[in-house]
mmCIF file of C-alpha atoms in Angstrom:
data_model
loop_
_atom_site.group_PDB
_atom_site.id
_atom_site.type_symbol
_atom_site.label_atom_id
_atom_site.label_comp_id
_atom_site.label_asym_id
_atom_site.label_seq_id
_atom_site.Cartn_x
_atom_site.Cartn_y
_atom_site.Cartn_z
ATOM 1 C CA UNK A 1 117.621 178.045 165.517
ATOM 2 C CA UNK A 2 117.500 181.491 167.262
ATOM 3 C CA UNK A 3 113.858 180.890 168.815
ATOM 4 C CA UNK A 4 114.720 177.374 169.596
ATOM 5 C CA UNK A 5 117.993 178.565 171.647
ATOM 6 C CA UNK A 6 115.339 181.381 173.327
ATOM 7 C CA UNK A 7 112.915 178.019 174.648
ATOM 8 C CA UNK A 8 116.089 176.178 175.921
ATOM 9 C CA UNK A 9 116.808 179.549 177.931
ATOM 10 C CA UNK A 10 113.113 179.100 179.160
ATOM 11 C CA UNK A 11 113.312 175.605 179.862
ATOM 12 C CA UNK A 12 116.487 176.105 182.169
ATOM 13 C CA UNK A 13 114.851 178.662 184.040
ATOM 14 C CA UNK A 14 111.910 176.714 184.573
ATOM 15 C CA UNK A 15 113.975 174.003 185.783
ATOM 16 C CA UNK A 16 115.555 175.861 188.170
ATOM 17 C CA UNK A 17 112.764 178.490 189.317
ATOM 18 C CA UNK A 18 109.694 176.985 188.572
ATOM 19 C CA UNK A 19 110.215 173.134 188.691
ATOM 20 C CA UNK A 20 106.298 172.691 189.457
ATOM 21 C CA UNK A 21 105.924 173.639 185.076
ATOM 22 C CA UNK A 22 107.995 170.314 184.326
ATOM 23 C CA UNK A 23 106.223 166.858 184.419
ATOM 24 C CA UNK A 24 109.326 165.276 185.974
ATOM 25 C CA UNK A 25 109.661 167.697 188.747
ATOM 26 C CA UNK A 26 106.053 167.753 189.740
ATOM 27 C CA UNK A 27 103.124 165.208 190.173
ATOM 28 C CA UNK A 28 100.597 167.595 188.601
ATOM 29 C CA UNK A 29 102.536 170.150 186.573
ATOM 30 C CA UNK A 30 101.473 173.370 184.947
ATOM 31 C CA UNK A 31 98.370 172.894 182.499
ATOM 32 C CA UNK A 32 100.447 174.476 179.814
ATOM 33 C CA UNK A 33 102.714 171.494 179.586
ATOM 34 C CA UNK A 34 99.574 169.471 178.190
ATOM 35 C CA UNK A 35 99.444 171.980 175.172
ATOM 36 C CA UNK A 36 101.283 173.160 172.430
ATOM 37 C CA UNK A 37 102.235 176.266 174.185
ATOM 38 C CA UNK A 38 104.554 174.056 176.038
ATOM 39 C CA UNK A 39 107.232 174.227 173.235
ATOM 40 C CA UNK A 40 107.866 178.019 174.279
ATOM 41 C CA UNK A 41 109.912 176.150 177.148
ATOM 42 C CA UNK A 42 110.306 172.938 175.929
ATOM 43 C CA UNK A 43 114.126 172.902 175.806
ATOM 44 C CA UNK A 44 114.152 169.036 175.037
ATOM 45 C CA UNK A 45 112.239 169.260 171.605
ATOM 46 C CA UNK A 46 114.371 172.571 171.013
ATOM 47 C CA UNK A 47 117.606 170.611 171.028
ATOM 48 C CA UNK A 48 116.024 168.086 168.635
ATOM 49 C CA UNK A 49 115.794 171.185 166.011
ATOM 50 C CA UNK A 50 119.683 171.984 167.013
ATOM 51 C CA UNK A 51 120.414 168.695 165.683
ATOM 52 C CA UNK A 52 117.802 168.760 162.393
ATOM 53 C CA UNK A 53 119.258 171.820 161.569
ATOM 54 C CA UNK A 54 123.037 170.978 162.012
ATOM 55 C CA UNK A 55 122.743 167.969 159.905
ATOM 56 C CA UNK A 56 121.120 170.257 157.158
ATOM 57 C CA UNK A 57 123.997 172.398 157.256
ATOM 58 C CA UNK A 58 127.024 169.774 157.773
ATOM 59 C CA UNK A 59 125.197 168.308 154.739
ATOM 60 C CA UNK A 60 125.242 171.352 152.676
ATOM 61 C CA UNK A 61 129.088 171.965 153.653
ATOM 62 C CA UNK A 62 129.741 168.455 152.883
ATOM 63 C CA UNK A 63 128.051 168.769 149.252
ATOM 64 C CA UNK A 64 130.214 171.700 148.464
ATOM 65 C CA UNK A 65 133.188 169.579 148.937
ATOM 66 C CA UNK A 66 135.559 172.990 149.458
ATOM 67 C CA UNK A 67 138.111 171.060 151.636
ATOM 68 C CA UNK A 68 139.456 167.482 151.880
ATOM 69 C CA UNK A 69 137.509 165.491 154.558
ATOM 70 C CA UNK A 70 140.500 165.766 157.668
ATOM 71 C CA UNK A 71 140.428 169.700 157.170
ATOM 72 C CA UNK A 72 136.346 169.544 157.442
ATOM 73 C CA UNK A 73 136.732 167.559 160.420
ATOM 74 C CA UNK A 74 139.345 169.472 161.997
ATOM 75 C CA UNK A 75 137.592 172.444 161.540
ATOM 76 C CA UNK A 76 134.083 171.068 162.602
ATOM 77 C CA UNK A 77 135.747 169.911 165.966
ATOM 78 C CA UNK A 78 137.234 173.595 166.459
ATOM 79 C CA UNK A 79 134.411 175.200 166.084
ATOM 80 C CA UNK A 80 132.912 173.505 168.805
ATOM 81 C CA UNK A 81 135.526 172.745 171.197
ATOM 82 C CA UNK A 82 136.608 176.346 171.178
ATOM 83 C CA UNK A 83 133.775 177.997 172.266
ATOM 84 C CA UNK A 84 132.669 175.204 174.701
ATOM 85 C CA UNK A 85 136.172 175.725 176.388
ATOM 86 C CA UNK A 86 135.346 179.548 176.684
ATOM 87 C CA UNK A 87 132.138 178.770 177.945
ATOM 88 C CA UNK A 88 133.662 176.254 180.595
ATOM 89 C CA UNK A 89 136.506 178.933 181.823
ATOM 90 C CA UNK A 90 133.210 181.567 182.056
ATOM 91 C CA UNK A 91 131.099 179.061 184.041
ATOM 92 C CA UNK A 92 134.198 178.044 186.159
ATOM 93 C CA UNK A 93 134.333 181.908 187.093
ATOM 94 C CA UNK A 94 130.972 182.685 188.046
ATOM 95 C CA UNK A 95 130.658 178.648 190.012
ATOM 96 C CA UNK A 96 133.333 180.182 191.976
ATOM 97 C CA UNK A 97 132.298 184.073 192.725
ATOM 98 C CA UNK A 98 128.948 183.069 193.598
ATOM 99 C CA UNK A 99 130.164 179.446 195.473
ATOM 100 C CA UNK A 100 127.297 177.308 196.995
ATOM 101 C CA UNK A 101 124.428 179.072 195.310
ATOM 102 C CA UNK A 102 122.883 175.881 193.661
ATOM 103 C CA UNK A 103 123.051 174.263 196.912
ATOM 104 C CA UNK A 104 121.099 176.780 198.477
ATOM 105 C CA UNK A 105 118.613 177.086 196.236
ATOM 106 C CA UNK A 106 118.425 173.442 196.194
ATOM 107 C CA UNK A 107 117.678 173.867 199.644
ATOM 108 C CA UNK A 108 114.812 175.961 198.877
ATOM 109 C CA UNK A 109 113.389 174.436 195.500
ATOM 110 C CA UNK A 110 114.842 170.558 195.897
ATOM 111 C CA UNK A 111 114.686 168.986 192.313
ATOM 112 C CA UNK A 112 116.742 166.228 190.556
ATOM 113 C CA UNK A 113 118.264 168.630 187.730
ATOM 114 C CA UNK A 114 119.341 171.607 190.033
ATOM 115 C CA UNK A 115 122.066 170.561 192.370
ATOM 116 C CA UNK A 116 122.988 167.328 191.015
ATOM 117 C CA UNK A 117 124.075 168.945 188.037
ATOM 118 C CA UNK A 118 126.839 170.997 189.657
ATOM 119 C CA UNK A 119 129.989 170.742 192.076
ATOM 120 C CA UNK A 120 130.034 172.154 195.306
ATOM 121 C CA UNK A 121 133.720 171.626 195.256
ATOM 122 C CA UNK A 122 134.877 173.284 191.744
ATOM 123 C CA UNK A 123 137.929 171.775 190.199
ATOM 124 C CA UNK A 124 140.247 174.331 188.950
ATOM 125 C CA UNK A 125 141.233 175.609 185.528
ATOM 126 C CA UNK A 126 143.605 172.884 185.262
ATOM 127 C CA UNK A 127 140.916 170.325 184.829
ATOM 128 C CA UNK A 128 138.148 172.747 183.036
ATOM 129 C CA UNK A 129 140.105 173.818 180.273
ATOM 130 C CA UNK A 130 140.930 170.282 179.238
ATOM 131 C CA UNK A 131 137.439 169.372 180.067
ATOM 132 C CA UNK A 132 136.315 172.286 177.376
ATOM 133 C CA UNK A 133 138.808 171.205 174.829
ATOM 134 C CA UNK A 134 137.893 167.568 174.571
ATOM 135 C CA UNK A 135 136.259 165.992 178.021
ATOM 136 C CA UNK A 136 132.613 167.070 177.096
ATOM 137 C CA UNK A 137 132.908 165.225 173.968
ATOM 138 C CA UNK A 138 134.411 162.169 175.623
ATOM 139 C CA UNK A 139 131.781 161.811 178.366
ATOM 140 C CA UNK A 140 128.588 163.937 177.134
ATOM 141 C CA UNK A 141 128.172 166.027 179.743
ATOM 142 C CA UNK A 142 129.535 168.892 182.043
ATOM 143 C CA UNK A 143 129.641 169.986 185.764
ATOM 144 C CA UNK A 144 130.396 173.182 184.796
ATOM 145 C CA UNK A 145 127.997 173.945 181.970
ATOM 146 C CA UNK A 146 125.072 171.509 181.636
ATOM 147 C CA UNK A 147 124.277 172.222 178.192
ATOM 148 C CA UNK A 148 127.374 171.078 176.768
ATOM 149 C CA UNK A 149 126.138 167.326 176.931
ATOM 150 C CA UNK A 150 125.054 167.999 173.499
ATOM 151 C CA UNK A 151 128.695 168.671 172.280
ATOM 152 C CA UNK A 152 129.257 164.845 171.887
ATOM 153 C CA UNK A 153 126.276 164.460 169.819
ATOM 154 C CA UNK A 154 126.923 167.254 167.353
ATOM 155 C CA UNK A 155 130.528 165.912 166.925
ATOM 156 C CA UNK A 156 129.895 162.543 166.168
ATOM 157 C CA UNK A 157 126.859 163.284 163.996
ATOM 158 C CA UNK A 158 128.830 165.995 162.167
ATOM 159 C CA UNK A 159 131.677 163.708 161.717
ATOM 160 C CA UNK A 160 129.505 160.872 160.258
ATOM 161 C CA UNK A 161 127.391 163.423 157.514
ATOM 162 C CA UNK A 162 131.049 164.687 156.518
ATOM 163 C CA UNK A 163 132.623 161.565 156.124
ATOM 164 C CA UNK A 164 129.304 160.266 154.165
ATOM 165 C CA UNK A 165 129.676 162.753 151.778
ATOM 166 C CA UNK A 166 133.480 162.548 151.029
ATOM 167 C CA UNK A 167 133.069 159.079 149.814
ATOM 168 C CA UNK A 168 129.865 159.528 148.223
ATOM 169 C CA UNK A 169 128.433 161.154 145.273
ATOM 170 C CA UNK A 170 124.766 161.607 143.680
ATOM 171 C CA UNK A 171 122.331 159.397 144.695
ATOM 172 C CA UNK A 172 124.737 157.430 147.042
ATOM 173 C CA UNK A 173 124.484 160.266 149.577
ATOM 174 C CA UNK A 174 121.218 159.655 150.540
ATOM 175 C CA UNK A 175 121.732 156.099 150.318
ATOM 176 C CA UNK A 176 124.635 156.654 152.776
ATOM 177 C CA UNK A 177 122.745 158.975 154.952
ATOM 178 C CA UNK A 178 119.347 156.271 155.175
ATOM 179 C CA UNK A 179 122.331 153.860 156.328
ATOM 180 C CA UNK A 180 123.538 155.629 159.098
ATOM 181 C CA UNK A 181 120.146 156.722 160.370
ATOM 182 C CA UNK A 182 119.273 153.181 160.258
ATOM 183 C CA UNK A 183 122.636 151.897 162.073
ATOM 184 C CA UNK A 184 121.670 154.573 164.663
ATOM 185 C CA UNK A 185 118.193 153.116 165.081
ATOM 186 C CA UNK A 186 119.765 149.496 165.288
ATOM 187 C CA UNK A 187 122.195 151.049 167.907
ATOM 188 C CA UNK A 188 120.021 152.652 170.244
ATOM 189 C CA UNK A 189 121.225 156.005 169.263
ATOM 190 C CA UNK A 190 118.365 157.942 168.488
ATOM 191 C CA UNK A 191 119.699 161.008 168.680
ATOM 192 C CA UNK A 192 121.664 160.640 165.629
ATOM 193 C CA UNK A 193 118.735 159.845 163.189
ATOM 194 C CA UNK A 194 118.072 163.998 163.717
ATOM 195 C CA UNK A 195 121.314 164.501 161.878
ATOM 196 C CA UNK A 196 120.273 161.809 159.210
ATOM 197 C CA UNK A 197 116.767 163.513 158.723
ATOM 198 C CA UNK A 198 118.443 167.107 158.365
ATOM 199 C CA UNK A 199 120.912 165.529 155.388
ATOM 200 C CA UNK A 200 117.883 163.884 153.555
ATOM 201 C CA UNK A 201 116.126 167.367 154.010
ATOM 202 C CA UNK A 202 119.205 168.971 152.357
ATOM 203 C CA UNK A 203 119.255 166.796 149.750
ATOM 204 C CA UNK A 204 115.287 167.245 148.990
ATOM 205 C CA UNK A 205 116.145 170.968 149.173
ATOM 206 C CA UNK A 206 118.870 171.189 147.145
ATOM 207 C CA UNK A 207 116.940 169.641 144.180
ATOM 208 C CA UNK A 208 114.419 171.986 144.533
ATOM 209 C CA UNK A 209 111.655 169.042 145.419
ATOM 210 C CA UNK A 210 110.323 170.345 148.481
ATOM 211 C CA UNK A 211 106.348 170.640 148.259
ATOM 212 C CA UNK A 212 105.040 174.379 149.383
ATOM 213 C CA UNK A 213 101.369 173.429 149.886
ATOM 214 C CA UNK A 214 101.695 170.755 153.278
ATOM 215 C CA UNK A 215 104.201 173.260 154.644
ATOM 216 C CA UNK A 216 101.848 174.699 156.965
ATOM 217 C CA UNK A 217 100.172 171.455 157.692
ATOM 218 C CA UNK A 218 103.494 170.278 158.457
ATOM 219 C CA UNK A 219 104.040 172.810 160.615
ATOM 220 C CA UNK A 220 101.020 172.558 162.691
ATOM 221 C CA UNK A 221 101.477 168.838 162.747
ATOM 222 C CA UNK A 222 104.918 169.279 164.265
ATOM 223 C CA UNK A 223 104.220 171.769 166.708
ATOM 224 C CA UNK A 224 101.630 169.043 167.907
ATOM 225 C CA UNK A 225 103.767 166.003 167.984
ATOM 226 C CA UNK A 226 106.503 167.977 169.779
ATOM 227 C CA UNK A 227 104.676 169.183 172.829
ATOM 228 C CA UNK A 228 105.215 167.146 175.669
ATOM 229 C CA UNK A 229 101.238 165.761 175.902
ATOM 230 C CA UNK A 230 102.435 162.510 177.621
ATOM 231 C CA UNK A 231 99.698 163.086 180.208
ATOM 232 C CA UNK A 232 97.181 164.006 177.947
ATOM 233 C CA UNK A 233 97.523 161.139 175.874
ATOM 234 C CA UNK A 234 97.231 158.487 178.915
ATOM 235 C CA UNK A 235 93.797 160.870 180.242
ATOM 236 C CA UNK A 236 92.550 160.372 176.612
ATOM 237 C CA UNK A 237 93.907 156.452 176.412
ATOM 238 C CA UNK A 238 95.362 156.925 173.100
ATOM 239 C CA UNK A 239 99.304 156.289 174.633
ATOM 240 C CA UNK A 240 99.436 152.992 172.780
ATOM 241 C CA UNK A 241 98.816 154.677 169.253
ATOM 242 C CA UNK A 242 101.977 154.823 166.996
ATOM 243 C CA UNK A 243 103.406 158.277 167.658
ATOM 244 C CA UNK A 244 101.280 159.008 170.585
ATOM 245 C CA UNK A 245 102.913 156.795 172.909
ATOM 246 C CA UNK A 246 105.977 158.520 172.126
ATOM 247 C CA UNK A 247 104.857 162.289 172.769
ATOM 248 C CA UNK A 248 107.099 164.259 174.501
ATOM 249 C CA UNK A 249 109.814 161.971 174.997
ATOM 250 C CA UNK A 250 113.239 163.623 174.607
ATOM 251 C CA UNK A 251 114.915 162.932 171.132
ATOM 252 C CA UNK A 252 112.092 160.353 170.687
ATOM 253 C CA UNK A 253 110.907 159.262 167.245
ATOM 254 C CA UNK A 254 108.041 161.375 167.710
ATOM 255 C CA UNK A 255 109.736 164.289 168.496
ATOM 256 C CA UNK A 256 112.536 163.947 165.839
ATOM 257 C CA UNK A 257 109.634 163.523 163.159
ATOM 258 C CA UNK A 258 108.222 166.749 164.518
ATOM 259 C CA UNK A 259 111.639 168.358 164.193
ATOM 260 C CA UNK A 260 112.075 167.795 160.807
ATOM 261 C CA UNK A 261 108.528 168.462 160.092
ATOM 262 C CA UNK A 262 108.891 172.078 161.886
ATOM 263 C CA UNK A 263 112.232 172.596 159.819
ATOM 264 C CA UNK A 264 110.925 171.308 156.457
ATOM 265 C CA UNK A 265 107.772 174.152 157.256
ATOM 266 C CA UNK A 266 110.386 177.009 157.492
ATOM 267 C CA UNK A 267 112.443 175.754 154.606
ATOM 268 C CA UNK A 268 109.174 175.222 151.870
ATOM 269 C CA UNK A 269 106.578 177.930 153.359
ATOM 270 C CA UNK A 270 107.423 181.543 151.655
ATOM 271 C CA UNK A 271 105.685 183.009 154.805
ATOM 272 C CA UNK A 272 107.487 180.934 157.428
ATOM 273 C CA UNK A 273 110.969 182.022 155.665
ATOM 274 C CA UNK A 274 109.792 185.747 155.586
ATOM 275 C CA UNK A 275 108.993 185.650 159.234
ATOM 276 C CA UNK A 276 112.188 183.883 160.592
ATOM 277 C CA UNK A 277 114.257 186.153 157.967
ATOM 278 C CA UNK A 278 112.999 189.032 159.764
ATOM 279 C CA UNK A 279 115.608 191.083 162.109
ATOM 280 C CA UNK A 280 114.969 189.860 165.597
ATOM 281 C CA UNK A 281 114.846 186.112 164.293
ATOM 282 C CA UNK A 282 117.625 186.341 162.233
ATOM 283 C CA UNK A 283 119.494 188.309 164.932
ATOM 284 C CA UNK A 284 118.750 185.480 167.532
ATOM 285 C CA UNK A 285 119.617 182.954 165.014
ATOM 286 C CA UNK A 286 123.091 184.654 164.429
ATOM 287 C CA UNK A 287 123.761 184.573 168.376
ATOM 288 C CA UNK A 288 121.970 181.343 168.711
ATOM 289 C CA UNK A 289 125.263 179.279 169.776
ATOM 290 C CA UNK A 290 126.622 181.888 172.119
ATOM 291 C CA UNK A 291 123.071 182.233 173.890
ATOM 292 C CA UNK A 292 123.035 178.291 174.290
ATOM 293 C CA UNK A 293 126.301 178.589 176.009
ATOM 294 C CA UNK A 294 126.048 181.455 178.404
ATOM 295 C CA UNK A 295 122.807 181.136 179.855
ATOM 296 C CA UNK A 296 122.862 178.197 182.385
ATOM 297 C CA UNK A 297 126.167 179.461 184.196
ATOM 298 C CA UNK A 298 124.053 182.720 184.910
ATOM 299 C CA UNK A 299 121.401 180.672 186.353
ATOM 300 C CA UNK A 300 123.592 178.552 188.457
ATOM 301 C CA UNK A 301 125.416 181.532 189.841
ATOM 302 C CA UNK A 302 124.019 185.127 189.765
ATOM 303 C CA UNK A 303 120.032 183.998 189.416
ATOM 304 C CA UNK A 304 120.438 181.377 192.285
ATOM 305 C CA UNK A 305 122.062 183.860 194.405
ATOM 306 C CA UNK A 306 119.644 186.559 193.950
ATOM 307 C CA UNK A 307 116.830 184.032 194.350
ATOM 308 C CA UNK A 308 117.821 182.840 197.707
ATOM 309 C CA UNK A 309 118.379 185.964 198.803
ATOM 310 C CA UNK A 310 114.945 187.586 198.221
ATOM 311 C CA UNK A 311 113.008 184.592 198.904
ATOM 312 C CA UNK A 312 110.077 184.242 199.255
ATOM 313 C CA UNK A 313 109.435 184.898 195.353
ATOM 314 C CA UNK A 314 106.161 185.629 193.983
ATOM 315 C CA UNK A 315 105.461 184.358 190.639
ATOM 316 C CA UNK A 316 105.421 187.843 189.119
ATOM 317 C CA UNK A 317 109.129 188.516 190.537
ATOM 318 C CA UNK A 318 110.164 184.836 189.059
ATOM 319 C CA UNK A 319 108.402 186.090 185.406
ATOM 320 C CA UNK A 320 110.286 189.619 186.241
ATOM 321 C CA UNK A 321 113.594 187.467 186.782
ATOM 322 C CA UNK A 322 113.007 185.474 183.503
ATOM 323 C CA UNK A 323 112.752 188.719 181.518
ATOM 324 C CA UNK A 324 115.992 190.314 183.251
ATOM 325 C CA UNK A 325 118.043 186.721 182.864
ATOM 326 C CA UNK A 326 116.743 186.520 179.103
ATOM 327 C CA UNK A 327 118.103 189.953 178.786
ATOM 328 C CA UNK A 328 121.351 189.780 180.381
ATOM 329 C CA UNK A 329 122.020 186.235 178.394
ATOM 330 C CA UNK A 330 121.314 188.116 175.177
ATOM 331 C CA UNK A 331 123.523 190.698 175.717
ATOM 332 C CA UNK A 332 126.451 188.513 176.690
ATOM 333 C CA UNK A 333 125.481 186.393 173.861
ATOM 334 C CA UNK A 334 126.371 189.302 171.311
ATOM 335 C CA UNK A 335 129.315 190.355 172.955
ATOM 336 C CA UNK A 336 130.546 186.295 172.586
ATOM 337 C CA UNK A 337 129.365 186.484 169.153
ATOM 338 C CA UNK A 338 130.948 189.638 168.113
ATOM 339 C CA UNK A 339 134.060 189.306 170.114
ATOM 340 C CA UNK A 340 134.927 185.859 169.936
ATOM 341 C CA UNK A 341 133.090 183.503 167.948
ATOM 342 C CA UNK A 342 132.647 185.580 164.492
ATOM 343 C CA UNK A 343 136.573 186.420 164.778
ATOM 344 C CA UNK A 344 137.274 182.769 165.243
ATOM 345 C CA UNK A 345 134.955 181.683 162.578
ATOM 346 C CA UNK A 346 136.500 183.950 160.429
ATOM 347 C CA UNK A 347 140.012 182.826 161.163
ATOM 348 C CA UNK A 348 138.909 179.144 160.695
ATOM 349 C CA UNK A 349 136.993 180.083 157.353
ATOM 350 C CA UNK A 350 140.645 181.560 156.195
ATOM 351 C CA UNK A 351 142.636 178.901 157.289
ATOM 352 C CA UNK A 352 140.343 176.518 155.313
ATOM 353 C CA UNK A 353 140.586 178.322 152.102
ATOM 354 C CA UNK A 354 144.376 178.138 152.687
ATOM 355 C CA UNK A 355 144.962 175.059 153.750
ATOM 356 C CA UNK A 356 146.504 174.025 149.878
ATOM 357 C CA UNK A 357 148.768 176.979 150.455
ATOM 358 C CA UNK A 358 150.252 176.440 153.811
ATOM 359 C CA UNK A 359 150.299 172.799 153.444
ATOM 360 C CA UNK A 360 152.875 173.517 150.516
ATOM 361 C CA UNK A 361 154.721 176.214 152.564
ATOM 362 C CA UNK A 362 155.199 173.029 155.091
ATOM 363 C CA UNK A 363 156.771 171.450 152.573
ATOM 364 C CA UNK A 364 160.371 171.258 152.149
ATOM 365 C CA UNK A 365 161.509 172.907 148.914
ATOM 366 C CA UNK A 366 164.613 172.180 146.670
ATOM 367 C CA UNK A 367 167.732 174.270 147.177
ATOM 368 C CA UNK A 368 168.971 176.138 144.566
ATOM 369 C CA UNK A 369 172.449 174.668 145.660
ATOM 370 C CA UNK A 370 173.040 171.019 144.491
ATOM 371 C CA UNK A 371 172.835 168.285 146.844
ATOM 372 C CA UNK A 372 171.103 170.563 149.170
ATOM 373 C CA UNK A 373 167.207 170.574 150.276
#
């Protein structure tokens, strides 16, 4: 998840400052986008990995059954809503401080993502705070902090898995998850297949039935199928083949399959487990949620303001700008994780563990005096 978060940062940086790297922003995108190397900055595919991992983690929490269903749902909502609201306030401050920067950048580098995503006239905190608390979950979008579009999917997918696990046991759980996936497919909501895929992967993992030998092959297949190779498929006349016609489609069936294969490979392969358990990936994983939340407001404010004033900007300077953005984003994400996210999660954990005691404290007690209480 940490490595995927870095890919999302690179993706949004390219959207803003190197649109020719993206196929829907340029008629002839950079050749890297025709290779699996594009996974390094293919944020759309990285989001699919986020969702598969979320399905796995939520299913694992649901299987533990440590909290009543209402408590699990409330905790999950707060886990998403409070950091989202903090990020909206932070974005509101930056967008006001560097007001007009997205418009000025769009004048130099016109593209369909940059300026249409953000307001010129930024609503105040009286709108921003409710927007973070519940608006993003209703609309599935945010003009303050674009990555918050995923919060709606995270909330609905998590609620569905928690509910399925609360009312089923044993083999009923994978059956219920498959039914949820079929429903999502029937309704045309493919993004929720990722949660079903992650939950099913958790069931196989919990039963200790993950095959080890195909893991590295699955990793290679996942990287190939997850790469945005639409143009390559058309050139080689294979776009009509199963899976290849869906190559590079955001949260398409091919991308979801690829994300599942990669997460499976990391779980099953001892080599991959050791690699992603090392210090740097573990650190990135710890701060991944905060990193996801803090980087785009920086792009839309400080980075946009600097680019406009430094223009024309050379490719080397753009690359240096990405390194600087990543460094600042990592620092802010670490600070947000340490001073906001970790204490908040600890508080949620405490509240969840002490829920029966807290509930009992709210109940009226019998008075020692007869006729009262």
